[in-house]
């Protein structure tokens, strides 16, 4: 398994932007597809975005499509989530995760998870 550490969360006004980063340990990062999920208070964790190992394929949840962009830098063992036009309903703990699938939206396909980073969007 790969160890994951997220950073970049914080408090931002509605309409603002944040970029989350997730650094993976180990030399096998390129063999994993990566995903970002989020969990708002009182709600189940939900899928946000995913990217294949080579970065050529991406998936987005409808709720973030057009506002969030997932990318990865395999040389830095890092996956990013650029979040623009943030809304109060984007407030959640954001988790990155690694999967051995080519690409997936399904939480059960992800075997490694980070500890999460809090994003709070105020109106």
N, CA, C and O of each residue as an XYZ file, in Angstrom:
492
protein
N       0.829     -1.191      0.000
C       0.000      0.000      0.000
C       0.867      1.245      0.000
O       2.057      1.196      0.311
N       0.256      2.345     -0.350
C       0.953      3.614     -0.399
C       0.437      4.500      0.731
O      -0.747      4.466      1.066
N       1.322      5.282      1.307
C       0.927      6.223      2.373
C       0.635      7.579      1.750
O       1.385      8.052      0.896
N      -0.456      8.202      2.177
C      -0.912      9.450      1.567
C      -1.071     10.538      2.622
O      -1.591     10.292      3.710
N      -0.616     11.747      2.286
C      -0.742     12.885      3.190
C      -1.282     14.080      2.409
O      -0.657     14.551      1.459
N      -2.463     14.564      2.828
C      -3.083     15.714      2.170
C      -2.672     17.012      2.852
O      -2.304     17.030      4.026
N      -2.744     18.087      2.093
C      -2.527     19.430      2.632
C      -3.239     20.425      1.729
O      -3.695     20.086      0.637
N      -3.323     21.665      2.211
C      -3.878     22.727      1.394
C      -5.280     23.171      1.756
O      -5.803     24.123      1.176
N      -5.893     22.487      2.714
C      -7.220     22.901      3.127
C      -7.188     24.204      3.904
O      -6.124     24.711      4.258
N      -8.368     24.733      4.162
C      -8.445     25.980      4.925
C      -9.803     26.612      4.814
O     -10.769     25.991      4.368
N      -9.862     27.876      5.233
C     -11.093     28.657      5.199
C     -11.026     29.631      4.030
O     -10.034     30.341      3.864
N     -12.070     29.664      3.229
C     -12.099     30.531      2.057
C     -13.503     31.086      1.875
O     -14.484     30.442      2.246
N     -13.599     32.272      1.308
C     -14.905     32.857      1.020
C     -15.512     32.207     -0.212
O     -14.796     31.729     -1.092
N     -16.816     32.194     -0.265
C     -17.509     31.682     -1.436
C     -17.017     32.427     -2.683
O     -16.836     33.644     -2.678
N     -16.810     31.654     -3.739
C     -16.253     32.212     -4.965
C     -14.747     32.134     -5.052
O     -14.169     32.379     -6.111
N     -14.110     31.796     -3.955
C     -12.663     31.705     -3.909
C     -12.142     30.375     -4.400
O     -12.895     29.529     -4.882
N     -10.827     30.206     -4.268
C     -10.151     29.008     -4.766
C      -9.211     28.441     -3.717
O      -8.699     29.158     -2.858
N      -8.998     27.146     -3.808
C      -7.995     26.445     -3.021
C      -7.392     25.359     -3.884
O      -8.033     24.854     -4.805
N      -6.142     24.998     -3.579
C      -5.530     23.843     -4.235
C      -5.080     22.858     -3.169
O      -4.240     23.165     -2.324
N      -5.655     21.682     -3.231
C      -5.259     20.610     -2.332
C      -4.142     19.794     -2.962
O      -4.096     19.596     -4.176
N      -3.250     19.329     -2.109
C      -2.162     18.453     -2.557
C      -2.192     17.170     -1.757
O      -2.622     17.151     -0.603
N      -1.739     16.112     -2.369
C      -1.652     14.821     -1.694
C      -0.345     14.173     -2.132
O      -0.153     13.849     -3.304
N       0.541     13.995     -1.168
C       1.842     13.399     -1.460
C       1.835     11.930     -1.051
O       1.395     11.578      0.043
N       2.321     11.093     -1.937
C       2.358      9.654     -1.688
C       3.783      9.206     -1.410
O       4.735      9.686     -2.025
N       3.909      8.285     -0.479
C       5.217      7.701     -0.199
C       5.427      6.499     -1.089
O       4.475      5.936     -1.630
N       6.667      6.113     -1.237
C       6.954      4.923     -2.015
C       7.266      5.219     -3.469
O       7.007      6.317     -3.961
N       7.816      4.243     -4.141
C       8.245      4.420     -5.526
C       7.256      3.837     -6.518
O       7.554      3.742     -7.708
N       6.067      3.439     -6.036
C       5.102      2.809     -6.924
C       3.913      3.711     -7.217
O       2.864      3.236     -7.652
N       4.072      5.006     -6.980
C       2.956      5.945     -7.173
C       2.387      5.839     -8.566
O       1.172      5.922     -8.749
N       3.247      5.657     -9.557
C       2.770      5.651    -10.936
C       1.878      4.457    -11.240
O       1.182      4.457    -12.256
N       1.882      3.457    -10.396
C       1.052      2.289    -10.652
C      -0.366      2.452    -10.118
O      -1.198      1.563    -10.304
N      -0.657      3.572     -9.457
C      -1.970      3.798     -8.865
C      -2.739      4.886     -9.615
O      -2.179      5.906    -10.018
N      -4.034      4.638     -9.788
C      -4.898      5.761    -10.106
C      -5.254      6.430     -8.780
O      -5.185      5.803     -7.723
N      -5.629      7.689     -8.841
C      -5.863      8.473     -7.626
C      -7.246      9.107     -7.658
O      -7.799      9.388     -8.722
N      -7.782      9.323     -6.476
C      -9.084      9.956     -6.380
C      -9.151     10.925     -5.227
O      -8.385     10.835     -4.268
N     -10.081     11.855     -5.336
C     -10.418     12.753     -4.239
C     -11.872     12.503     -3.861
O     -12.749     12.417     -4.721
N     -12.107     12.389     -2.577
C     -13.442     12.221     -2.017
C     -13.644     13.274     -0.939
O     -12.682     13.891     -0.480
N     -14.884     13.478     -0.537
C     -15.137     14.434      0.538
C     -16.286     13.961      1.402
O     -17.157     13.209      0.965
N     -16.263     14.421      2.642
C     -17.319     14.078      3.581
C     -17.721     15.323      4.346
O     -16.930     15.898      5.094
N     -18.956     15.725      4.146
C     -19.511     16.868      4.869
C     -20.116     16.387      6.183
O     -20.465     15.214      6.313
N     -20.240     17.280      7.151
C     -20.818     16.874      8.444
C     -22.201     16.248      8.279
O     -23.081     16.809      7.626
N     -22.369     15.088      8.880
C     -23.662     14.419      8.848
C     -23.992     13.731      7.537
O     -25.103     13.233      7.355
N     -23.020     13.702      6.615
C     -23.271     13.081      5.316
C     -22.263     11.970      5.057
O     -21.220     11.893      5.707
N     -22.589     11.126      4.112
C     -21.677     10.063      3.726
C     -20.554     10.635      2.852
O     -20.711     11.666      2.197
N     -19.436      9.941      2.865
C     -18.321     10.342      2.013
C     -18.727     10.139      0.551
O     -19.345      9.135      0.198
N     -18.365     11.115     -0.292
C     -18.766     11.052     -1.685
C     -17.581     11.295     -2.605
O     -16.594     11.927     -2.227
N     -17.700     10.789     -3.797
C     -16.678     10.938     -4.818
C     -16.661     12.356     -5.359
O     -17.709     12.975     -5.543
N     -15.428     12.880     -5.620
C     -15.285     14.182     -6.260
C     -14.629     14.062     -7.627
O     -15.175     14.524     -8.629
N     -13.435     13.428     -7.666
C     -12.668     13.394     -8.909
C     -11.685     12.234     -8.870
O     -11.278     11.784     -7.799
N     -11.309     11.758    -10.049
C     -10.333     10.674    -10.153
C      -9.474     10.884    -11.384
O      -9.881     11.542    -12.342
N      -8.261     10.303    -11.341
C      -7.325     10.441    -12.448
C      -6.566      9.131    -12.614
O      -6.190      8.489    -11.634
N      -6.347      8.748    -13.857
C      -5.619      7.519    -14.141
C      -4.133      7.683    -13.835
O      -3.665      8.791    -13.571
N      -3.397      6.574    -13.873
C      -1.998      6.639    -13.466
C      -1.180      7.571    -14.353
O      -0.227      8.198    -13.888
N      -1.548      7.665    -15.629
C      -0.783      8.497    -16.556
C      -1.363      9.888    -16.694
O      -0.792     10.740    -17.374
N      -2.513     10.123    -16.041
C      -3.136     11.433    -16.107
C      -3.974     11.676    -17.340
O      -4.530     12.762    -17.506
N      -4.073     10.700    -18.195
C      -4.782     10.911    -19.455
C      -6.292     10.786    -19.354
O      -7.017     11.231    -20.243
N      -6.765     10.185    -18.279
C      -8.211     10.026    -18.076
C      -8.591     10.608    -16.730
O      -7.895     10.425    -15.731
N      -9.721     11.318    -16.726
C     -10.230     11.888    -15.481
C     -11.738     11.685    -15.392
O     -12.432     11.617    -16.406
N     -12.231     11.591    -14.162
C     -13.661     11.543    -13.877
C     -13.967     12.674    -12.886
O     -13.127     13.032    -12.061
N     -15.168     13.222    -12.982
C     -15.628     14.221    -12.021
C     -17.064     13.955    -11.619
O     -17.873     13.504    -12.430
N     -17.372     14.233    -10.379
C     -18.767     14.248     -9.956
C     -19.460     15.445    -10.600
O     -18.835     16.476    -10.847
N     -20.737     15.299    -10.865
C     -21.484     16.390    -11.497
C     -21.431     17.656    -10.643
O     -21.428     18.766    -11.174
N     -21.390     17.491     -9.341
C     -21.431     18.639     -8.437
C     -20.177     19.504     -8.506
O     -20.205     20.660     -8.083
N     -19.069     18.961     -9.037
C     -17.823     19.722     -9.087
C     -17.337     19.950    -10.519
O     -16.388     20.701    -10.741
N     -17.971     19.320    -11.464
C     -17.530     19.406    -12.849
C     -17.531     20.865    -13.329
O     -18.503     21.594    -13.135
N     -16.437     21.266    -13.949
C     -16.316     22.633    -14.428
C     -15.735     23.590    -13.403
O     -15.359     24.712    -13.741
N     -15.658     23.153    -12.147
C     -15.090     24.007    -11.088
C     -13.806     23.405    -10.498
O     -12.888     24.137    -10.127
N     -13.748     22.082    -10.413
C     -12.590     21.391     -9.845
C     -11.789     20.735    -10.960
O     -12.344     20.282    -11.961
N     -10.467     20.694    -10.766
C      -9.586     20.024    -11.709
C      -8.606     19.142    -10.950
O      -7.904     19.606    -10.052
N      -8.565     17.873    -11.316
C      -7.610     16.945    -10.718
C      -6.418     16.806    -11.668
O      -6.581     16.762    -12.887
N      -5.235     16.741    -11.094
C      -4.027     16.558    -11.888
C      -3.007     15.808    -11.037
O      -3.188     15.649     -9.829
N      -1.941     15.351    -11.676
C      -0.914     14.639    -10.925
C       0.453     14.917    -11.525
O       0.587     15.181    -12.720
N       1.458     14.853    -10.672
C       2.841     14.993    -11.082
C       3.559     13.747    -10.574
O       3.921     13.669     -9.400
N       3.760     12.787    -11.450
C       4.340     11.514    -11.017
C       5.788     11.659    -10.569
O       6.271     10.855     -9.771
N       6.481     12.665    -11.068
C       7.858     12.901    -10.639
C       7.917     13.361     -9.188
O       8.932     13.184     -8.514
N       6.818     13.955     -8.707
C       6.755     14.449     -7.327
C       5.872     13.577     -6.448
O       5.648     13.903     -5.282
N       5.365     12.469     -6.994
C       4.470     11.591     -6.228
C       3.295     12.374     -5.633
O       2.907     12.148     -4.487
N       2.744     13.278     -6.406
C       1.733     14.184     -5.880
C       0.519     14.256     -6.803
O       0.650     14.288     -8.027
N      -0.644     14.281     -6.199
C      -1.884     14.536     -6.919
C      -2.495     15.808     -6.347
O      -2.407     16.071     -5.147
N      -3.110     16.585     -7.216
C      -3.670     17.880     -6.834
C      -5.171     17.917     -7.101
O      -5.696     17.180     -7.936
N      -5.841     18.795     -6.367
C      -7.226     19.123     -6.672
C      -7.345     20.637     -6.632
O      -7.348     21.242     -5.560
N      -7.443     21.237     -7.794
C      -7.651     22.686     -7.899
C      -9.147     22.943     -7.806
O      -9.924     22.431     -8.611
N      -9.541     23.728     -6.832
C     -10.953     23.996     -6.591
C     -11.224     25.475     -6.787
O     -10.702     26.309     -6.047
N     -12.034     25.801     -7.773
C     -12.395     27.184     -8.078
C     -13.885     27.395     -7.858
O     -14.653     26.439     -7.754
N     -14.276     28.647     -7.790
C     -15.691     29.009     -7.624
C     -16.315     28.224     -6.480
O     -17.394     27.649     -6.621
N     -15.638     28.209     -5.370
C     -16.098     27.408     -4.240
C     -17.415     27.912     -3.681
O     -17.694     29.111     -3.671
N     -18.215     26.964     -3.216
C     -19.534     27.245     -2.662
C     -19.577     26.746     -1.219
O     -18.809     25.856     -0.853
N     -20.460     27.305     -0.400
C     -20.590     26.802      0.979
C     -20.846     25.296      1.022
O     -20.391     24.623      1.947
N     -21.558     24.766      0.051
C     -21.844     23.327      0.051
C     -20.624     22.478     -0.278
O     -20.701     21.251     -0.220
N     -19.505     23.098     -0.619
C     -18.253     22.358     -0.810
C     -17.535     22.121      0.520
O     -16.525     21.419      0.563
N     -18.042     22.692      1.583
C     -17.439     22.508      2.902
C     -17.452     21.037      3.287
O     -18.505     20.399      3.300
N     -16.280     20.504      3.600
C     -16.151     19.073      3.900
C     -14.706     18.776      4.267
O     -13.820     19.614      4.102
N     -14.491     17.577      4.764
C     -13.139     17.032      4.862
C     -12.856     16.326      3.541
O     -13.634     15.486      3.089
N     -11.732     16.679      2.935
C     -11.361     16.121      1.642
C     -10.266     15.068      1.831
O      -9.278     15.293      2.529
N     -10.469     13.921      1.194
C      -9.547     12.798      1.301
C      -9.006     12.435     -0.071
O      -9.747     12.426     -1.054
N      -7.734     12.141     -0.136
C      -7.217     11.529     -1.359
C      -7.064     10.033     -1.108
O      -6.906      9.584      0.027
N      -7.114      9.284     -2.190
C      -7.083      7.834     -2.091
C      -6.408      7.252     -3.329
O      -6.397      7.861     -4.399
N      -5.849      6.065     -3.156
C      -5.144      5.386     -4.242
C      -5.828      4.076     -4.576
O      -6.273      3.347     -3.690
N      -5.904      3.789     -5.858
C      -6.551      2.572     -6.334
C      -5.640      1.862     -7.328
O      -4.876      2.494     -8.058
N      -5.737      0.539     -7.339
C      -4.996     -0.229     -8.332
C      -5.816     -0.465     -9.594
O      -5.354     -1.125    -10.525
N      -7.032      0.072     -9.627
C      -7.819      0.079    -10.842
C      -7.248      1.090    -11.818
O      -6.535      2.008    -11.413
N      -7.551      0.936    -13.090
C      -7.088      1.897    -14.087
C      -7.606      3.298    -13.756
O      -6.877      4.285    -13.858
N      -8.862      3.362    -13.362
C      -9.489      4.584    -12.872
C     -10.826      4.183    -12.282
O     -11.458      3.256    -12.788
N     -11.271      4.839    -11.247
C     -12.513      4.435    -10.598
C     -13.148      5.594     -9.860
O     -12.477      6.543     -9.456
N     -14.473      5.494     -9.690
C     -15.242      6.412     -8.862
C     -15.725      5.723     -7.593
O     -16.326      6.364     -6.731
N     -15.474      4.447     -7.473
C     -16.049      3.614     -6.425
C     -15.114      3.548     -5.220
O     -13.952      3.164     -5.354
N     -15.615      3.918     -4.053
C     -14.766      3.973     -2.861
C     -14.133      2.627     -2.536
O     -12.989      2.565     -2.086
N     -14.870      1.564     -2.760
C     -14.359      0.229     -2.432
C     -13.152     -0.164     -3.282
O     -12.430     -1.098     -2.935
N     -12.930      0.536     -4.385
C     -11.781      0.250     -5.250
C     -10.497      0.896     -4.750
O      -9.416      0.630     -5.275
N     -10.619      1.745     -3.731
C      -9.467      2.491     -3.221
C      -8.993      1.856     -1.917
O      -9.736      1.799     -0.937
N      -7.751      1.381     -1.917
C      -7.240      0.653     -0.766
C      -6.403      1.481      0.188
O      -6.149      1.057      1.315
N      -5.974      2.646     -0.243
C      -5.156      3.511      0.603
C      -5.807      4.882      0.677
O      -6.252      5.427     -0.332
N      -5.856      5.435      1.892
C      -6.519      6.712      2.132
C      -5.629      7.615      2.982
O      -4.887      7.153      3.848
N      -5.726      8.912      2.709
C      -5.068      9.880      3.569
C      -5.920     10.194      4.785
O      -7.007      9.644      4.961
N      -5.410     11.083      5.617
C      -6.097     11.415      6.864
C      -7.142     12.514      6.678
O      -7.968     12.742      7.561
N      -7.107     13.188      5.544
C      -8.086     14.216      5.244
C      -7.604     15.613      5.565
O      -6.758     15.809      6.437
N      -8.151     16.585      4.849
C      -7.867     17.995      5.100
C      -9.188     18.760      5.037
O     -10.000     18.543      4.138
N      -9.389     19.647      5.991
C     -10.660     20.358      6.105
C     -10.706     21.547      5.154
O      -9.773     22.346      5.087
N     -11.799     21.645      4.428
C     -12.092     22.810      3.589
C     -13.387     23.421      4.081
O     -14.410     22.742      4.166
N     -13.343     24.701      4.406
C     -14.524     25.404      4.868
C     -14.744     26.615      3.976
O     -13.853     27.447      3.808
N     -15.942     26.703      3.406
C     -16.287     27.801      2.516
C     -17.379     28.616      3.190
O     -18.467     28.110      3.464
N     -17.083     29.873      3.453
C     -18.061     30.732      4.130
C     -18.772     31.606      3.105
O     -18.205     32.000      2.086
N     -20.022     31.890      3.411
C     -20.834     32.705      2.480
C     -20.728     34.174      2.803
O     -21.342     35.000      2.127
